[in-house]
Structure formats: C-alpha cells, structure tokens
Coordinates of C-alpha atoms in Angstrom, one line a residue:
X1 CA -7.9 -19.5 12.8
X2 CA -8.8 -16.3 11.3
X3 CA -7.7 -13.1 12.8
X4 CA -10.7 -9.9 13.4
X5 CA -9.0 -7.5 11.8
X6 CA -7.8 -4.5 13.5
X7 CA -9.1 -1.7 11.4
X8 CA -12.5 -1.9 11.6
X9 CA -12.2 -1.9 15.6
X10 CA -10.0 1.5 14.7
X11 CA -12.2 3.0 12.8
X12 CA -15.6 2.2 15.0
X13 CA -13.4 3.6 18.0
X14 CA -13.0 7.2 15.6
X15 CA -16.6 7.2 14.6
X16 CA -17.8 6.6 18.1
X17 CA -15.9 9.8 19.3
X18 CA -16.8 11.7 16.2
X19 CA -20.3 12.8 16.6
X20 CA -19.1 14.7 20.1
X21 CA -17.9 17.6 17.6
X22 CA -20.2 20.3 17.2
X23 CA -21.9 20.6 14.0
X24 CA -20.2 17.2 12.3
X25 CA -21.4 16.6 9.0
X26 CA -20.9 12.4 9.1
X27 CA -22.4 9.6 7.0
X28 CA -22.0 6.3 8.7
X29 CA -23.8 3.4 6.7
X30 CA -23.4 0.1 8.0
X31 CA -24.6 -2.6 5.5
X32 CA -24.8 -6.3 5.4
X33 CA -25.0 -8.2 1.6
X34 CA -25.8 -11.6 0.1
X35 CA -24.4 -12.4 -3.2
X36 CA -24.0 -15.9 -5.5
X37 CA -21.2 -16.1 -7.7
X38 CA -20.6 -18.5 -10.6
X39 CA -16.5 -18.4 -11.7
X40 CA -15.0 -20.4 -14.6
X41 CA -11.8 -21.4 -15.7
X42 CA -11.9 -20.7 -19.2
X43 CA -8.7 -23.4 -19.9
X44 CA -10.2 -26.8 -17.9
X45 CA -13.5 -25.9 -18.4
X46 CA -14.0 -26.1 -14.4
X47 CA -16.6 -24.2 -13.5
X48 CA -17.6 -23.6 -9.7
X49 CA -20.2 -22.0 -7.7
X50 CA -19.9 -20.0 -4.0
X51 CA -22.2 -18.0 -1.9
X52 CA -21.4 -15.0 -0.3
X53 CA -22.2 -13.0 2.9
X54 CA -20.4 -9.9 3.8
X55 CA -21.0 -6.8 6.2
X56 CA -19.2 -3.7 6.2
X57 CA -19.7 0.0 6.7
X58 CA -18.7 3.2 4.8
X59 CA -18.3 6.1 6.4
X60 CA -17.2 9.7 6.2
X61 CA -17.1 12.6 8.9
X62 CA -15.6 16.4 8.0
X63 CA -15.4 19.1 10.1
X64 CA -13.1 21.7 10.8
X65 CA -11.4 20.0 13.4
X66 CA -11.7 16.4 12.0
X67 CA -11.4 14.5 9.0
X68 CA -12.4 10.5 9.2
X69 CA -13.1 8.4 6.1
X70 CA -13.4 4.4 6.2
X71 CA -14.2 1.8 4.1
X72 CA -14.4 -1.7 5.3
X73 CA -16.2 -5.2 3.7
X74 CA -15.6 -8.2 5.9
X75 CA -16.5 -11.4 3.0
X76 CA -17.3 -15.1 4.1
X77 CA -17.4 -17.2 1.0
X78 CA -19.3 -20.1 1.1
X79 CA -17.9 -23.1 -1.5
X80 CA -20.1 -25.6 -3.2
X81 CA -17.0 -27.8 -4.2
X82 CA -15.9 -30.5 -1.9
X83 CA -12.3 -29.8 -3.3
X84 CA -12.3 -26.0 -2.0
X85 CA -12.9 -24.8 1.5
X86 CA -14.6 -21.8 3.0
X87 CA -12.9 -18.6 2.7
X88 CA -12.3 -15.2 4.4
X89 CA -11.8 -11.9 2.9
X90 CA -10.9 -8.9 4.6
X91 CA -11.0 -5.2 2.2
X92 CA -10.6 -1.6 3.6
X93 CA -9.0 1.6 3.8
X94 CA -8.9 3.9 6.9
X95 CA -7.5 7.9 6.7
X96 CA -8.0 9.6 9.7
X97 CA -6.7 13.0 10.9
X98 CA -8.1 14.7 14.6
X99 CA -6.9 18.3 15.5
X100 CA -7.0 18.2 19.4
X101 CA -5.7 21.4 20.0
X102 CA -4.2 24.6 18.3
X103 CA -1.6 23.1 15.8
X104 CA -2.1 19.7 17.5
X105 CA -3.6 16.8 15.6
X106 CA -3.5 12.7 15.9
X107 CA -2.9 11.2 12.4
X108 CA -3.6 7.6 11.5
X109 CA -4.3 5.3 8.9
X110 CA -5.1 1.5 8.1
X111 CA -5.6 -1.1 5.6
X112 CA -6.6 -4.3 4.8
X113 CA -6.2 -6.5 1.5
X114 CA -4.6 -9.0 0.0
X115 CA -1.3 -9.6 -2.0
X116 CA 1.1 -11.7 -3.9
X117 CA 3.5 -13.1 -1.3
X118 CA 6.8 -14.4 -3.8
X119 CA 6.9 -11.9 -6.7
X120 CA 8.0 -15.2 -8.7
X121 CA 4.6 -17.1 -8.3
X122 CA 1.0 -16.9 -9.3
X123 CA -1.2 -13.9 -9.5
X124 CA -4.8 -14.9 -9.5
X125 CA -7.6 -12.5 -9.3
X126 CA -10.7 -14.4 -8.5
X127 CA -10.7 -14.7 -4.7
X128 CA -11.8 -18.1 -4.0
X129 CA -11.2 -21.7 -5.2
X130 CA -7.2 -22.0 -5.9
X131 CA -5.2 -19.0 -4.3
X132 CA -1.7 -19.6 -4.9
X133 CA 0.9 -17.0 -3.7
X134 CA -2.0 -14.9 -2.2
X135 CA -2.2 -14.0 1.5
X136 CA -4.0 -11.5 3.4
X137 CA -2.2 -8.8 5.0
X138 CA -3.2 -5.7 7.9
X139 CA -1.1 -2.7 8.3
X140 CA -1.5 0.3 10.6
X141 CA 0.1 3.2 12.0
X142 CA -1.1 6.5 14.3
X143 CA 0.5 9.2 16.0
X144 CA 0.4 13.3 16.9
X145 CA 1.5 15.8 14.7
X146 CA 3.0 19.3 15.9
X147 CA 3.1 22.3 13.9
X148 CA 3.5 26.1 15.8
X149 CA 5.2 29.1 15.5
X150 CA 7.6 30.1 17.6
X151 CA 8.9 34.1 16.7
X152 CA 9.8 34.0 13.1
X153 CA 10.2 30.5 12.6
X154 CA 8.0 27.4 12.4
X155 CA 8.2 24.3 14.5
X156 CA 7.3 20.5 13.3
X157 CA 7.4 17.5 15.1
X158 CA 5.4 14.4 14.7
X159 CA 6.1 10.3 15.9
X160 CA 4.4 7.7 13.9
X161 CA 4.2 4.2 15.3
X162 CA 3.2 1.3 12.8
X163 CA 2.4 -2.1 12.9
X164 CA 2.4 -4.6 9.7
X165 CA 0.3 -8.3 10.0
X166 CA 1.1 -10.7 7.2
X167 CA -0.7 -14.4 7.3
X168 CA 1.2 -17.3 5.9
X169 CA 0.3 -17.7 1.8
X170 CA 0.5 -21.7 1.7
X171 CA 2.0 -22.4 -1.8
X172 CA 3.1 -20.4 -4.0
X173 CA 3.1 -21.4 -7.5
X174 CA 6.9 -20.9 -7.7
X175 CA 8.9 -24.0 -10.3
X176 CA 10.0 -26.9 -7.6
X177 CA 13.5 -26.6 -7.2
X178 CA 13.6 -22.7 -6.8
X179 CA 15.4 -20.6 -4.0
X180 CA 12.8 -21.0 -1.4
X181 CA 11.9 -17.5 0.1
X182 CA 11.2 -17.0 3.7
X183 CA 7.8 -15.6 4.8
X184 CA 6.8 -12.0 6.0
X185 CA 5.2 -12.0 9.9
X186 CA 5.2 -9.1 11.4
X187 CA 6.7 -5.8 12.2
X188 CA 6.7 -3.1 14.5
X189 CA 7.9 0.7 13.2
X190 CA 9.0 3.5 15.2
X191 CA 9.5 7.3 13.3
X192 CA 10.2 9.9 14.9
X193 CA 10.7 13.8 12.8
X194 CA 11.7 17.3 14.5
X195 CA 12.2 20.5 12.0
X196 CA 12.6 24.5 12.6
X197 CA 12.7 26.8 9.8
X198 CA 12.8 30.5 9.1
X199 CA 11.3 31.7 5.7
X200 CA 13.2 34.2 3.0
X201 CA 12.6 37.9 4.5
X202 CA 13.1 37.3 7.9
X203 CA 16.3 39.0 8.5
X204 CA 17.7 36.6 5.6
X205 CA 17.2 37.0 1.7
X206 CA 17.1 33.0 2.0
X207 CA 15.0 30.3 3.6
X208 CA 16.8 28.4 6.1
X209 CA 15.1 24.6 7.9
X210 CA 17.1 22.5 10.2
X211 CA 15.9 19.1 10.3
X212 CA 16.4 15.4 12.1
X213 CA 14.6 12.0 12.1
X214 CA 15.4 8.9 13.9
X215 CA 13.5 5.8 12.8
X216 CA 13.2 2.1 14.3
X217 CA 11.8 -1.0 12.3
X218 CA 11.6 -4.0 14.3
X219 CA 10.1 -7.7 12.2
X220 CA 10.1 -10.7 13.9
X221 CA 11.5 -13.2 11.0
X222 CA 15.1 -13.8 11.9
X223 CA 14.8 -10.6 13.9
X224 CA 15.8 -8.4 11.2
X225 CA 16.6 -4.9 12.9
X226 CA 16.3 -1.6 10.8
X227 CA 17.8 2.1 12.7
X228 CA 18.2 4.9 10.6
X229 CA 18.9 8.6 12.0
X230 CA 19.9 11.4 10.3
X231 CA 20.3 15.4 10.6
X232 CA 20.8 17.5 8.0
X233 CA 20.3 21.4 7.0
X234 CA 18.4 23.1 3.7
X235 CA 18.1 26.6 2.1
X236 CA 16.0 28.0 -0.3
X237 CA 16.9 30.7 -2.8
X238 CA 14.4 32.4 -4.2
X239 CA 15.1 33.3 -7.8
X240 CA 11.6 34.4 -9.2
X241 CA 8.3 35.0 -8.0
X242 CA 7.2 31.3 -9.4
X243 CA 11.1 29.8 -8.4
X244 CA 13.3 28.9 -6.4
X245 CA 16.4 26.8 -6.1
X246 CA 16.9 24.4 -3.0
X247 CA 20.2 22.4 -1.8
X248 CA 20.7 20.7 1.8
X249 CA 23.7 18.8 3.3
X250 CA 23.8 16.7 6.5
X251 CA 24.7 13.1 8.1
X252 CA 22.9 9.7 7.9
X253 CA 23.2 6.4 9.1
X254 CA 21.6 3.5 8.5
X255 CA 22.1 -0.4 9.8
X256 CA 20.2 -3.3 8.7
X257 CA 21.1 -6.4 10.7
X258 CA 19.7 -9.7 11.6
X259 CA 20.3 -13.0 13.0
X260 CA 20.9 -15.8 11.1
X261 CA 18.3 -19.0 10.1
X262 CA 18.5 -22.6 11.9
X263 CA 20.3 -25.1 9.3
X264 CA 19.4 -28.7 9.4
X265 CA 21.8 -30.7 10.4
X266 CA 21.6 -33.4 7.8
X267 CA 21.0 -31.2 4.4
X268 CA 22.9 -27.8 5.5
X269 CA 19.2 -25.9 4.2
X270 CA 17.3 -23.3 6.4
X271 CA 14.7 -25.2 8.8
X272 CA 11.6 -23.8 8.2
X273 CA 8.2 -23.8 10.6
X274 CA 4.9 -25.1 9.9
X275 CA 4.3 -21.4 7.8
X276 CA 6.9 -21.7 5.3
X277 CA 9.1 -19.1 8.0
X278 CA 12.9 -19.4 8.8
X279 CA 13.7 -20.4 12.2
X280 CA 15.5 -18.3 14.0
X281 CA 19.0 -19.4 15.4
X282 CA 18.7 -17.8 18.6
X283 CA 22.7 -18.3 19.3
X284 CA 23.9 -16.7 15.8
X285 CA 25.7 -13.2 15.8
X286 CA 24.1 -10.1 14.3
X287 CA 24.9 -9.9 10.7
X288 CA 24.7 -6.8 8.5
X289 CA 22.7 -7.0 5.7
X290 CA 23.0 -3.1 5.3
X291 CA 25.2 -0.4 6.5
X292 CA 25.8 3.5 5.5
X293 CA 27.5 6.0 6.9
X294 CA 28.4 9.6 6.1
X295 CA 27.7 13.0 4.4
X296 CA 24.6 13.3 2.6
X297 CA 23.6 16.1 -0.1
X298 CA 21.2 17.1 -2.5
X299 CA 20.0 20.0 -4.8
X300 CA 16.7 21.1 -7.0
X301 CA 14.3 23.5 -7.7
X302 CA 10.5 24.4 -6.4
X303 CA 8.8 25.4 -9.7
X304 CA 4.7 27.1 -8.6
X305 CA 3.7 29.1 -11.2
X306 CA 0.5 29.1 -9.9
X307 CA -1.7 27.7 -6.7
X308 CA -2.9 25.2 -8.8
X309 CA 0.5 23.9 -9.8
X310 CA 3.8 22.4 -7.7
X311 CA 6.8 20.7 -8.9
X312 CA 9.6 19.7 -6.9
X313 CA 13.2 18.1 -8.4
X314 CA 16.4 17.0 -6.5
X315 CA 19.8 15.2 -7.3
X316 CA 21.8 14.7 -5.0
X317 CA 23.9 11.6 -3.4
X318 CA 22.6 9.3 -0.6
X319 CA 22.9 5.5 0.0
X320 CA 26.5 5.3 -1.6
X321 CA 25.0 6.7 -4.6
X322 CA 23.3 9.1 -7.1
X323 CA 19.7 9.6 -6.2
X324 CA 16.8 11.4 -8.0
X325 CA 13.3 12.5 -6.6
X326 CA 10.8 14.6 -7.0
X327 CA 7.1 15.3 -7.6
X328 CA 4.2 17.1 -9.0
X329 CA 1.0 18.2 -8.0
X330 CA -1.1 19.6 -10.5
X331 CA -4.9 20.9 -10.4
X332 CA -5.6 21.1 -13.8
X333 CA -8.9 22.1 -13.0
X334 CA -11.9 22.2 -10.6
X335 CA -12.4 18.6 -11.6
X336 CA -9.5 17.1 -12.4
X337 CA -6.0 16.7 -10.4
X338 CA -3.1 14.9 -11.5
X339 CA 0.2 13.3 -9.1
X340 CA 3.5 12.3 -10.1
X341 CA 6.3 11.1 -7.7
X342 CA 9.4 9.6 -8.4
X343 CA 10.8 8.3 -5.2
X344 CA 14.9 6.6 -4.0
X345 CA 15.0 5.0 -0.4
X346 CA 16.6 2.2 1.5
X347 CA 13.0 0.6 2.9
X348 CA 11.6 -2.2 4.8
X349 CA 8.0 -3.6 3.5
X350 CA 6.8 -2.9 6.6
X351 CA 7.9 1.0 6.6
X352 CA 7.2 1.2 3.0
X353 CA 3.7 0.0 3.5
X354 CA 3.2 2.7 6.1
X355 CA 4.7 5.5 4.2
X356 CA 2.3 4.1 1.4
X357 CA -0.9 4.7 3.6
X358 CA 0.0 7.9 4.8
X359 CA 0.5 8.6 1.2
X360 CA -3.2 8.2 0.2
X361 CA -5.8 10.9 -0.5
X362 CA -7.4 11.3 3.1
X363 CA -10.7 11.8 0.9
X364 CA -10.9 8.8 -1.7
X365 CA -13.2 7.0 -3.8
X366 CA -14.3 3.9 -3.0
X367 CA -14.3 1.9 -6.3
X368 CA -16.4 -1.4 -5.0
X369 CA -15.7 -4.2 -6.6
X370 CA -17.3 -7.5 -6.0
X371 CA -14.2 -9.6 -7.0
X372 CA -10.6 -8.0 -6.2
X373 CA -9.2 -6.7 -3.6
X374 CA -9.2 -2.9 -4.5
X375 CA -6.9 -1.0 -1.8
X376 CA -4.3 -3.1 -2.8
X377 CA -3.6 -0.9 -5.9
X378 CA -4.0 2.4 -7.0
X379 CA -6.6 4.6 -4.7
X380 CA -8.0 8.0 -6.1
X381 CA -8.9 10.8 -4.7
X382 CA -12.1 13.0 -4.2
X383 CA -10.4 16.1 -4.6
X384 CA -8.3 18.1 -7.9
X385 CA -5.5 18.6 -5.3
X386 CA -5.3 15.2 -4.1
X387 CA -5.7 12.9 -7.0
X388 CA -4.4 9.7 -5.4
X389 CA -1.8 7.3 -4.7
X390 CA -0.7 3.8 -5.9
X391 CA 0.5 0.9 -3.5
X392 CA 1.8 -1.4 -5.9
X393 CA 5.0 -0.7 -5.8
X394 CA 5.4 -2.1 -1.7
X395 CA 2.7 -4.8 -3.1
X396 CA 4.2 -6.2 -5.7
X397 CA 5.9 -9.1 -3.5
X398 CA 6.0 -9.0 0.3
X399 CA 9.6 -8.8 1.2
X400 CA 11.3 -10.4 4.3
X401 CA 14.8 -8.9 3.3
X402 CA 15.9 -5.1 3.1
X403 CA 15.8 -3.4 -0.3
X404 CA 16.4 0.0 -1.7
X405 CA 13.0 0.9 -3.6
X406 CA 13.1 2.8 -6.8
X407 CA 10.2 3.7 -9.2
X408 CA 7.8 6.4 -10.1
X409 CA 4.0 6.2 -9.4
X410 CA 1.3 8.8 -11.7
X411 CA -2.1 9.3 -10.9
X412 CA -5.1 11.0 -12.7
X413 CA -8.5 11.6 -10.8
X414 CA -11.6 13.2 -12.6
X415 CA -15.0 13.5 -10.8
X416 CA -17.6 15.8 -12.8
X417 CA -21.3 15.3 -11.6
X418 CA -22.6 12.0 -12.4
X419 CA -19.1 10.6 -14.0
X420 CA -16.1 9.7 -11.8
X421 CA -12.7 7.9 -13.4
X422 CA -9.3 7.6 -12.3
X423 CA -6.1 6.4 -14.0
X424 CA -2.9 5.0 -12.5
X425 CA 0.3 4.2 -13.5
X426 CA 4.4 3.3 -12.3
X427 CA 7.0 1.3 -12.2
X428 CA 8.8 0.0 -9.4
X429 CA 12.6 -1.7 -8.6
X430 CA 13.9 -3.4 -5.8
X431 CA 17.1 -3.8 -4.7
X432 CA 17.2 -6.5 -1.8
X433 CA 19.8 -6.9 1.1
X434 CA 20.8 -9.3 3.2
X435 CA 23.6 -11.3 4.9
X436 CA 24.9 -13.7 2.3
X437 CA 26.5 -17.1 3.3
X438 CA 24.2 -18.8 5.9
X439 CA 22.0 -21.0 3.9
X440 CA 20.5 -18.3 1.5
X441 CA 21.4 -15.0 0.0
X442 CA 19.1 -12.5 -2.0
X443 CA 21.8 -9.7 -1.7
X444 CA 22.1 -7.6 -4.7
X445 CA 19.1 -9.4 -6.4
X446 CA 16.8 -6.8 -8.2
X447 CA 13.2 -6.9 -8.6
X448 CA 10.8 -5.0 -10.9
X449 CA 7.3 -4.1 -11.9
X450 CA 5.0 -2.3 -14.2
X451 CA 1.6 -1.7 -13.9
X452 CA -1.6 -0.3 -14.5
X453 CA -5.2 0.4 -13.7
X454 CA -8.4 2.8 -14.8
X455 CA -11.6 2.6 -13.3
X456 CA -14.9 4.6 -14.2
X457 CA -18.3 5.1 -12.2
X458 CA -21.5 6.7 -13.8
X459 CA -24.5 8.1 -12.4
X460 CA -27.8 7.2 -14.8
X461 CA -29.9 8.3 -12.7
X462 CA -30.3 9.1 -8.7
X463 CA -31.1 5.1 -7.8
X464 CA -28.7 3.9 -10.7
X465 CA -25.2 3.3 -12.1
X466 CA -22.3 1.3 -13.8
X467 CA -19.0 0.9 -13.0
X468 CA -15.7 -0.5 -14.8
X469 CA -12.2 -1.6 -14.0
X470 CA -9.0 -2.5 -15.8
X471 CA -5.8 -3.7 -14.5
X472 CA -2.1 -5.0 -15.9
X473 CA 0.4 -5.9 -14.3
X474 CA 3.9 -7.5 -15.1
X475 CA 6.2 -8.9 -12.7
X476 CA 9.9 -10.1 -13.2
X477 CA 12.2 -11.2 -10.6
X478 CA 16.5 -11.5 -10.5
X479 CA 16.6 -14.3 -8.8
X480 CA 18.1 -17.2 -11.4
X481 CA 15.6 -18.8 -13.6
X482 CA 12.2 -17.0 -11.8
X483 CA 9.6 -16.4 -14.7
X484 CA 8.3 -13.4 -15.7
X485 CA 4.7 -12.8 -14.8
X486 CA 2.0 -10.8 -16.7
X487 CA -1.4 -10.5 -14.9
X488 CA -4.8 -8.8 -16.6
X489 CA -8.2 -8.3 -15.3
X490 CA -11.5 -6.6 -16.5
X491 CA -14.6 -6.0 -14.4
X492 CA -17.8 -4.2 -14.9
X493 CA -20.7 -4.0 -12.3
X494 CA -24.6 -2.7 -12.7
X495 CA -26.6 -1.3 -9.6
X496 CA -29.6 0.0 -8.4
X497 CA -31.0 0.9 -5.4
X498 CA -34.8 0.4 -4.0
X499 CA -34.5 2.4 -1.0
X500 CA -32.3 0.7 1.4
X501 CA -32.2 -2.0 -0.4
X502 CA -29.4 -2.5 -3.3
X503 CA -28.7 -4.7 -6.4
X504 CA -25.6 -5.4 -8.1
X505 CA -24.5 -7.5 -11.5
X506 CA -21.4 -8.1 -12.3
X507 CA -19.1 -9.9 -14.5
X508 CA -15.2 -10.1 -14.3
X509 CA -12.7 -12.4 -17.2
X510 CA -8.9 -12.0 -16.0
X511 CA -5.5 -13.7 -17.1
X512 CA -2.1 -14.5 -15.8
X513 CA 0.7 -16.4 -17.5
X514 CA 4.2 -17.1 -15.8
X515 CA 6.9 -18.2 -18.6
X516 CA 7.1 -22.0 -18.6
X517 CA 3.3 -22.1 -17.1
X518 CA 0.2 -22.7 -18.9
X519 CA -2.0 -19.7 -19.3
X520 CA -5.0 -19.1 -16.8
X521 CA -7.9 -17.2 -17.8
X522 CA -11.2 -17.5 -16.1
X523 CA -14.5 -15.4 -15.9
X524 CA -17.0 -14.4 -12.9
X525 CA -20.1 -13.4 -12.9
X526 CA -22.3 -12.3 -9.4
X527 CA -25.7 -11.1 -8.5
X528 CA -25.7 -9.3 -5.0
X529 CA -27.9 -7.9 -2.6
X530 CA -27.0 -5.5 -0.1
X531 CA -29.4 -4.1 2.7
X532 CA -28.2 -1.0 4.4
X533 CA -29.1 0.6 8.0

C-alpha cells in the first residue's frame, strides 16, 4: 500500500497559517497535469508506453517574519505493458522558517524522492518499467530556534526533531552470491544545541563562545542506537581587519550500538522479513558498533575580505583522528554565488539526511523535470549568497550501518533575467561501522562517489522557455567483488503556456553500466499538459 506522504500535509498546514501575516507577498499554484510517455531501451530494442496523471503545487510566501517555499508533484503512472505495473512517484522539497516572536523562530524542512538503496546495484533513471535498487524515501525535521542577547553576550539554543521513512527497494541488481545488505526503515532523531558568546572588545581583545550539544538517533532495524554529546570552548583572535585565527578544545562522546539479527537455525545466515530487513533478535546484548571518548581540538582561520566573501578552515583531531573542514561562501556578484564545503563526521543516514535539508538554500529553484527525481541531487539557489547544496553524498546508498562521512560538495548558481543555470559538484566517502561476528560485518568497509550535475532554464519570451539537464555519477563500493557503477543522463524539456494552461516536450537518453553487467541505455520522450488554478 502506498503511503500519503507527509510533506505535502506540512507544507498545506504552513500555507494555511501564512496568509494571517499582514502584508504577505505569497504565490500558491496548485496544478494538476496529463502527460504520455513513450521510453525505449536502446539495447533490447523494448520499447514501452505509460500515461501519466500528477497534481502538485508550488508555492512561495516572504515576509519579514516568514519565509515558506514548497515544491511538491504527486505522479501516478499508468503502464500499457502487462509485464509492468502501475507506479507511484512522490517529488518535493519543503524550507520553511516562522519567527514567532523577538529572536524566536520555528524551523523545518522536508523532502521527498527517490534513491539507490545498495550502492552496489543498479542505477536507472527512467522511473517506470524495471526499477531495480530504487525505493522511495520521506525525511523531515522541525523545531524552534533561539537567538537573544543577554548583556554583552549572545545566547543560541535550538532542538531539531527529525524523522526519516524509507520503503522496501525489492531487488537490487546486486551479482547473486554477494553479502546481502539489510534494508533502511526508519528513524527518529533528536538534536539538541545551547551556545553563549562574548565578541572581541568586550572587556577582552578576543572572542570567547562556550558551546554544547546532545544528540539522539533512534532506527528501528536491529534497533541501532546513536548518542552523541559534547561540550567544548572557542576563541577568536583577531589578527587583521579581514582575519582572524580560531582554535577550540572540549569533550565528546559518541556510542553507536545495536542488537544483534535472528540467525537461522539450519544455515547460521541472518533471517530476513518479507522486505529484505534483518530480524531483530529481541534476546541479543547491545553490541557496539562505535564508541569515542575523550578530548577533542581544533584550529583555523576566518578569512572576509569583504561582505561578499567568507572562508572558513580548521584542522584539528576528533573521532580518533585527523579531521579537516571548512567552507566558502562567495558572491561573486549580484547574480552569481558560489558554495564550497568540505565536511568530517561520524553520521547516521538518517541524521545526515537531516543535516542535508537543513543545508539547502531556503529560496531554490525548482528545476522540473518530467523524468528524474530532482531533489535527490544537487538543489540551487535563488540567491548570490545562497547558491545551493548537493544531497548526494547521504544519497549515494541508503545505509543501515554507522559510517563516518567524508567528502566535499561545490555549488555554482547564476540567475540573470531570462537565463538561470547552476552547476554542482563532490565527492563523497564512507566509512561504515558495525558489530562484526553475528552473521555479517561491514565494519571498516569504505564507500565512495563522484558526481555531477548542470542544469540551465531560459526565458524566450513571457509564455515560453527551454530547459536542460546533465548528470554523472560513479559509484564504487569495498565490499569484496561489488562493481563499480557509472551512471549518465541528459534531458531537455520545451514549454509554453496558454494562460493557465501549459505544454511541455521533452526528451531524456541515460546510461548505466556496472562492471561484469551489460550496458543500459534507453531514451524518453513526453508531451504534457498541465492546467493550473
């Protein structure tokens, strides 16, 4: 049974309170759309043929004291081939942010898409006939935000809780024989932050913050347990008008535990359920997949030579470890905005995928495209200083087991009157933990992944435009004898608009290989109808 997705009752319940703020300035278009699609698989020679019906809405609200943009396409396909069933697609993105009183705010954010479940299998683009290794996935999270003075210094406190849905993929497209992977379900975060700081020049040539966070992820396969908490103290040294040097100390500890899977009694393997998810032995002891537990430290530098420009950089040792981070933020004009950020934490999918949201422009574009699922890559922003954010990284599989994630994610946005284009780009490693010795292990198996994307809209006239995309991806797992992966995809769409009634053409052609696997290529082409109110 298909699951209504959350977000869209979220966002309705924000747009319904919205219009109570004096003078909003809102745009709330609910449509509904018809569309025929004709894909082919360029090796068989298969071709098939679906109808479409969707209904969404797009909507955006700013005032001063909110900020509310959605994006949401509900998709029923319709097949014409006995060997292929109906399908359901669910596609959106949700940023919202209320001030409810002075320095007082309720943050929140949601998404829907879908991913690759086993970072080993298939990656298909075209979403209907065979969807190996794809599943649909919901993720949420919401919570108040504090931010006051109190004398000289400045108080921040915020709590975020998050919930991550994950349906069961089916198959996979993984080689039989291969170290079978348990499925994602679902997970519950807690995150709770608390800082006070005093800036340089308030009785003290330095900048002193004092900081603590406590956080809680809770997913039901095997009952894997995250608790981190940690407290820690940072200065900042002003060197030069444009610089200044930063260094913090503190305590952290983190435990990852869980219980252990069922075995069957006759082959010693995991017992798994009707989804392809581990049983949980309800008798077995915590184990620890992982544990830290000590001093933490770190130094860098804040570089702003000007408003327009920010770069952060720290070194430092957490996690048993070196660990590097950093970012830049750079408006490099009214127009264009550019985002680097090279990032180091021990994560759960579910966390990650919240921090992820959070981590989106709260004004982006919405690049429709009639065949993929776009919020589950890079999202770009409407604004130079908030050019955008990239979730492949926490979407590149959809891990059960901790990991520590690595990588770096860089973002360009441009939007000049009638054109609009974005690049993204990153790569991404994975580190996994878990308890080893009880049917299966993935401890200290890395995974990694580039990737890619552009997109570009045009204007040609008020009632008329185009639009492109390009993605790449490549995949490669640790795990003994997995295949690499290398995905590619190309799409291009023409519209117009008679009133409230729109037209769109499109064509797509994409690729995939895994190494031992036959190629796939195939090619779409639609013609849509949307009518909106």
């Amino acid at each position: 049974m298909k699951r209504t997705p959350f977000l869209a009752a979220g966002g309705i319940a924000l747009l319904v309170a919205s219009p109570a703020v004096a003078g909003a300035r809102k745009s709330i278009t609910p449509y509904i759309e018809l569309g025929q699609v004709l894909t082919a698989d360029l090796q068989s020679g298969d071709v098939l043929t679906y109808s479409t019906a969707s209904a969404g809405v797009d909507a955006t609200i700013s005032t001063r004291n909110v900020e509310v943009q959605l994006s949401y396409n509900y998709q029923h396909n319709f097949s014409w081939d006995k060997r292929y069933g109906d399908d359901d697609l669910h596609s959106g993105l949700a940023r919202a942010s209320v001030k409810v009183a002075p320095g007082v705010s309720i943050d929140g954010g949601a998404l829907a898409t879908r991913a690759r479940s086993d970072i080993r299998g298939a990656a298909p683009a075209v979403p209907v006939g065979r969807q190996d290794n794809v599943t649909q996935l919901y993720s949420a999270y919401v919570g108040p935000t504090v931010a006051t003075e109190v004398g000289p210094a400045s108080l921040n406190a915020s709590y975020r809780f998050g919930y991550t849905k994950v349906e069961a993929p089916g198959a996979t497209g993984v080689a039989p024989g291969s170290p079978r992977l348990d499925n994602f379900d679902d997970s519950k975060t807690h995150l709770a932050t608390a800082s006070i700081g005093i800036g340089s020049g308030h009785g003290l040539p330095v900048g002193v913050t004092v900081s603590g966070q406590y956080e809680r992820d809770d997913a039901s396969q095997l009952k894997q347990r995250y608790e981190g908490k940690f407290g820690r103290g940072d200065v900042v040294v002003p060197v030069l008008p444009t610089l200044a040097l930063t260094a913090g100390a503190g305590y952290e500890k983190i435990e990852v535990s869980q219980k252990d899977p069922a075995l069957d009694g006759a082959t010693g393997q995991p017992v798994v359920d009707a989804n392809g998810r581990f049983v949980t032995n309800e008798a077995s002891p915590r184990r620890i997949a992982y544990e830290t537990d000590g001093l933490i430290y770190d130094a860098g530098l804040v570089w702003k030579p000007s408003p327009r420009t920010t770069l952060q950089a720290r070194v430092g040792k957490r996690y048993g470890g070196m660990t590097y981070t950093g970012s830049l933020s750079y408006a490099a004009s009214r127009s264009i905005g550019i985002q680097i950020a090279v990032y180091d934490s021990v994560d759960t999918f579910g966390r990650q995928l919240r921090d992820g949201i959070a981590a989106l422009p709260s004004s982006f574009i919405d690049q429709r495209d009639a065949f993929s699922q776009q919020f589950s890559g890079c999202t770009f922003g409407q604004s130079n200083i908030a050019a955008g954010s990239c979730l492949n990284g926490v979407l590149q599989s959809i891990s059960t087991a901790s990991y520590r994630a690595r990588g770096v994610d860089a973002v360009l946005s441009a939007n000049r009157g009638p054109l609009s284009f974005g690049v993204g780009a990153g790569y991404a490693n994975r580190k996994l933990y878990a308890p080893g010795g009880v049917g299966y292990t993935v401890y200290g198996v890395t995974d990694q992944s580039y990737y890619g994307q552009a997109y570009v809209s045009a204007h040609l006239d008020r009632n008329s435009g185009i639009n492109g995309n390009l993605f790449v991806n490549y995949y490669e797992s640790g795990l003994s004898n997995a295949p690499a992966v290398f995905s590619t995809g190309a799409t291009a769409s023409y519209y117009r608009n008679f009133g409230r009634v729109g037209t769109t053409l499109s064509a797509g052609l994409y690729n995939f290989s895994q190494d031992g696997f036959e190629d796939q290529t195939s090619g779409q082409a639609q013609v849509g109808v949307r009518y909106s109110f």
